[in-house]
Amino acid sequence: GAVVSQHPSRVICKSGTSVKIECRSLDFQATTMFWYRQFPKKSLMLMATSNEGSKATYEQGVEKDKFLINHASLTLSTLTVTSAHPEDSSFYICSAKQGRWGNQPQHFGDGTRLSIL
Amino acid sequence: GQQLNQSPQSMFIQEGEDVSMNCTSSSIFNTWLWYKQDPGEGPVLLIALYKAGELTSNGRLTAQFGITRKDSFLNISASIPSDVGIYFCAGLAGGTSYGKLTFGQGTILTVHP
């Protein structure tokens, strides 16, 4: 149980392109989803918290107009990197948890490797 | 942002050896989690701890929630090559945090056959 699917697994695109990444909870309803960015051999850096039916909460220093998050259903959240540039190249990982409150653990997708040329 | 102090940062061991890593914090957490991440993949939950003093096992893995609620350790017994990866501790403070996790810096484990 608690399977999270992330798609695509890898994206290579030109500078200036917008890229959409999907995160789906396959066997549970996820009131809350999270988007992380990870640099090589580093820990996960939280970008934003996505709650179904409401606006995402962004961490300090993360541009909300650059990284658009939509959580339109209890099983799907999307992250769109708008007008991507080479410095946006990174490993992006989503996670999902059941319930907005409480201590249920987060379950992670397999990540998306984004490379901007 | 806040991070947990996880140590060691890396370990190089021989197959069959036991491994121990730990995390400490200046803040109290209500839940401690241990994840393993393989290269190019997302973290996978290994063990979840919900109660101070709790000791939980998952196969060759054993983890404990510190009695002060400010620390946790993970032990791996009789390591095998597939144990290679990055291990992260994570703490959950509860309250209005919406389940936001605070992560340790990770322990990179290398197992020599």
XYZ file of C-alpha atoms in Angstrom:
230
model
C 0.000 0.000 0.000
C 0.815 3.741 0.005
C 2.134 3.907 -3.550
C 2.995 7.288 -5.048
C 3.608 7.559 -8.781
C 5.544 10.457 -10.285
C 5.720 11.217 -13.979
C 7.789 11.769 -16.027
C 10.894 10.199 -14.535
C 13.196 12.236 -16.742
C 12.814 15.386 -18.813
C 15.331 17.091 -21.072
C 14.201 20.337 -22.645
C 15.346 23.676 -23.974
C 15.679 26.807 -21.898
C 12.442 28.789 -21.778
C 10.192 25.730 -21.891
C 7.591 25.068 -19.218
C 7.604 21.589 -17.748
C 4.790 19.859 -15.866
C 5.434 17.058 -13.373
C 2.596 14.897 -12.037
C 2.359 13.222 -8.658
C -0.367 10.650 -8.042
C -1.302 8.657 -4.963
C -2.395 5.309 -6.414
C -4.008 3.508 -3.507
C -4.917 6.199 -1.011
C -6.357 9.671 -0.889
C -3.761 12.326 -0.240
C -5.114 15.479 1.328
C -1.603 16.847 1.482
C 1.255 16.497 -0.973
C 4.730 17.946 -0.810
C 7.239 18.966 -3.462
C 10.962 18.714 -2.839
C 14.114 19.538 -4.717
C 17.279 17.543 -4.185
C 20.866 18.241 -5.226
C 23.389 15.394 -5.641
C 24.247 13.668 -2.373
C 22.269 16.253 -0.432
C 19.142 16.071 1.656
C 15.668 16.899 0.406
C 14.756 20.579 0.345
C 11.053 21.285 0.772
C 9.705 23.669 -1.860
C 6.012 23.752 -1.068
C 3.115 22.048 0.668
C 0.071 21.339 -1.469
C -3.342 20.887 0.121
C -6.252 19.640 -1.951
C -8.645 22.408 -2.830
C -6.545 25.264 -1.499
C -3.501 27.288 -2.474
C -0.089 25.777 -1.960
C 2.150 27.057 0.806
C 5.623 27.864 -0.441
C 8.801 27.771 1.591
C 10.864 30.905 1.958
C 12.907 31.669 -1.129
C 10.807 29.562 -3.505
C 9.187 31.621 -6.278
C 5.513 30.699 -6.494
C 5.178 32.199 -9.968
C 8.094 30.088 -11.133
C 6.950 26.830 -9.573
C 3.190 26.541 -10.053
C 1.443 23.903 -7.963
C -2.062 22.577 -8.505
C -3.737 19.997 -6.263
C -7.112 19.636 -7.898
C -8.030 16.191 -6.585
C -7.259 13.919 -3.663
C -4.978 11.795 -5.821
C -3.169 14.283 -8.054
C -0.856 17.225 -7.592
C 1.137 18.867 -10.368
C 4.243 21.028 -10.337
C 4.875 23.227 -13.359
C 8.300 24.775 -13.755
C 7.597 27.830 -15.875
C 10.127 29.236 -18.340
C 12.749 26.811 -17.101
C 16.422 27.769 -17.196
C 19.577 25.695 -16.682
C 19.709 26.617 -12.992
C 16.350 24.874 -12.565
C 17.952 21.564 -13.507
C 17.603 19.261 -10.526
C 15.931 16.162 -9.100
C 12.354 16.959 -8.081
C 10.518 14.584 -5.742
C 6.930 14.602 -4.558
C 5.436 12.934 -1.523
C 1.938 12.345 -0.252
C 0.319 11.692 3.102
C -3.150 10.745 4.190
C -4.939 13.414 6.148
C -4.005 17.033 6.637
C -3.242 16.614 10.329
C -1.781 13.798 12.285
C 1.443 11.901 12.160
C 1.038 9.662 9.128
C 4.370 9.337 7.304
C 4.969 10.784 3.870
C 5.357 8.359 0.975
C 7.558 9.441 -1.894
C 7.430 9.194 -5.653
C 10.469 8.067 -7.609
C 11.448 11.579 -8.585
C 11.852 13.489 -11.843
C 15.270 14.325 -13.228
C 14.908 17.696 -14.972
C 17.675 18.811 -17.310
C 17.416 22.196 -18.993
C 19.739 22.783 -21.923
C 15.551 25.785 7.413
C 16.009 23.566 10.403
C 17.786 20.280 9.895
C 18.401 17.331 12.090
C 21.990 16.465 12.942
C 22.561 13.077 11.372
C 25.778 11.126 11.767
C 27.896 9.731 10.412
C 27.807 11.456 7.030
C 29.202 8.365 5.329
C 30.216 4.837 6.185
C 32.355 2.279 4.359
C 31.880 -1.208 5.750
C 32.434 -4.836 4.888
C 29.553 -7.123 4.091
C 28.326 -8.806 7.256
C 29.181 -5.913 9.576
C 26.596 -4.123 11.677
C 25.823 -0.442 11.058
C 24.596 2.257 13.392
C 23.549 5.809 12.598
C 21.715 8.437 14.606
C 19.941 11.754 14.516
C 19.697 14.438 17.144
C 17.687 17.614 17.391
C 17.362 20.621 19.645
C 13.587 20.381 19.242
C 11.075 17.746 20.272
C 9.437 15.607 17.596
C 6.265 13.536 17.883
C 7.239 11.103 15.160
C 10.578 9.855 13.867
C 10.922 8.261 10.450
C 13.779 6.501 8.712
C 13.985 6.404 4.912
C 16.391 4.814 2.440
C 17.083 6.331 -0.970
C 18.671 4.436 -3.843
C 20.381 6.418 -6.644
C 17.889 8.081 -8.983
C 14.878 7.057 -6.929
C 12.700 8.525 -4.226
C 13.113 7.724 -0.522
C 11.410 4.579 0.746
C 10.039 4.409 4.274
C 11.879 1.857 6.410
C 10.589 2.402 9.917
C 8.144 4.801 11.593
C 8.336 5.539 15.321
C 5.432 7.196 17.144
C 6.160 6.936 20.854
C 9.076 8.038 23.023
C 11.162 5.021 23.960
C 9.663 2.881 21.206
C 11.965 0.247 19.707
C 10.835 -1.145 16.358
C 12.338 -3.724 14.027
C 11.888 -4.371 10.337
C 13.900 -7.434 9.361
C 17.566 -6.628 9.931
C 16.738 -3.014 10.755
C 16.051 -1.733 14.245
C 15.230 1.841 15.177
C 14.476 3.592 18.445
C 12.644 6.797 19.342
C 14.717 8.508 22.029
C 13.136 8.963 25.439
C 13.730 12.729 25.303
C 11.991 12.833 21.872
C 15.028 14.673 20.539
C 16.910 11.769 19.010
C 16.636 8.472 17.189
C 18.969 5.766 15.971
C 18.883 3.151 13.216
C 20.841 -0.093 13.333
C 21.365 -2.469 10.431
C 22.629 -5.914 11.337
C 24.642 -8.228 9.102
C 24.856 -5.771 6.202
C 24.557 -6.981 2.604
C 25.488 -5.243 -0.670
C 21.899 -4.155 -1.366
C 21.961 -2.064 1.820
C 23.994 0.480 -0.150
C 22.250 3.835 -0.422
C 21.551 7.049 1.455
C 19.671 6.794 4.729
C 17.698 9.775 5.997
C 16.114 10.380 9.352
C 13.114 12.679 9.467
C 11.171 14.216 12.300
C 7.549 15.291 12.422
C 6.682 18.006 14.910
C 2.918 17.811 14.666
C 0.561 20.644 15.478
C -0.028 23.024 12.595
C 2.892 21.767 10.536
C 0.590 19.947 8.036
C 2.924 17.014 8.376
C 6.047 18.836 7.194
C 9.124 16.742 7.786
C 12.489 17.945 9.003
C 15.249 15.857 7.435
C 18.724 14.891 8.492
C 21.629 15.437 6.124
C 21.736 11.746 5.246
C 24.204 8.903 5.801
C 25.799 7.472 2.663
C 26.375 3.756 3.191
C 28.826 1.763 1.094
C 29.089 -1.995 1.616
C 32.102 -3.847 0.236
C 31.445 -7.490 -0.687
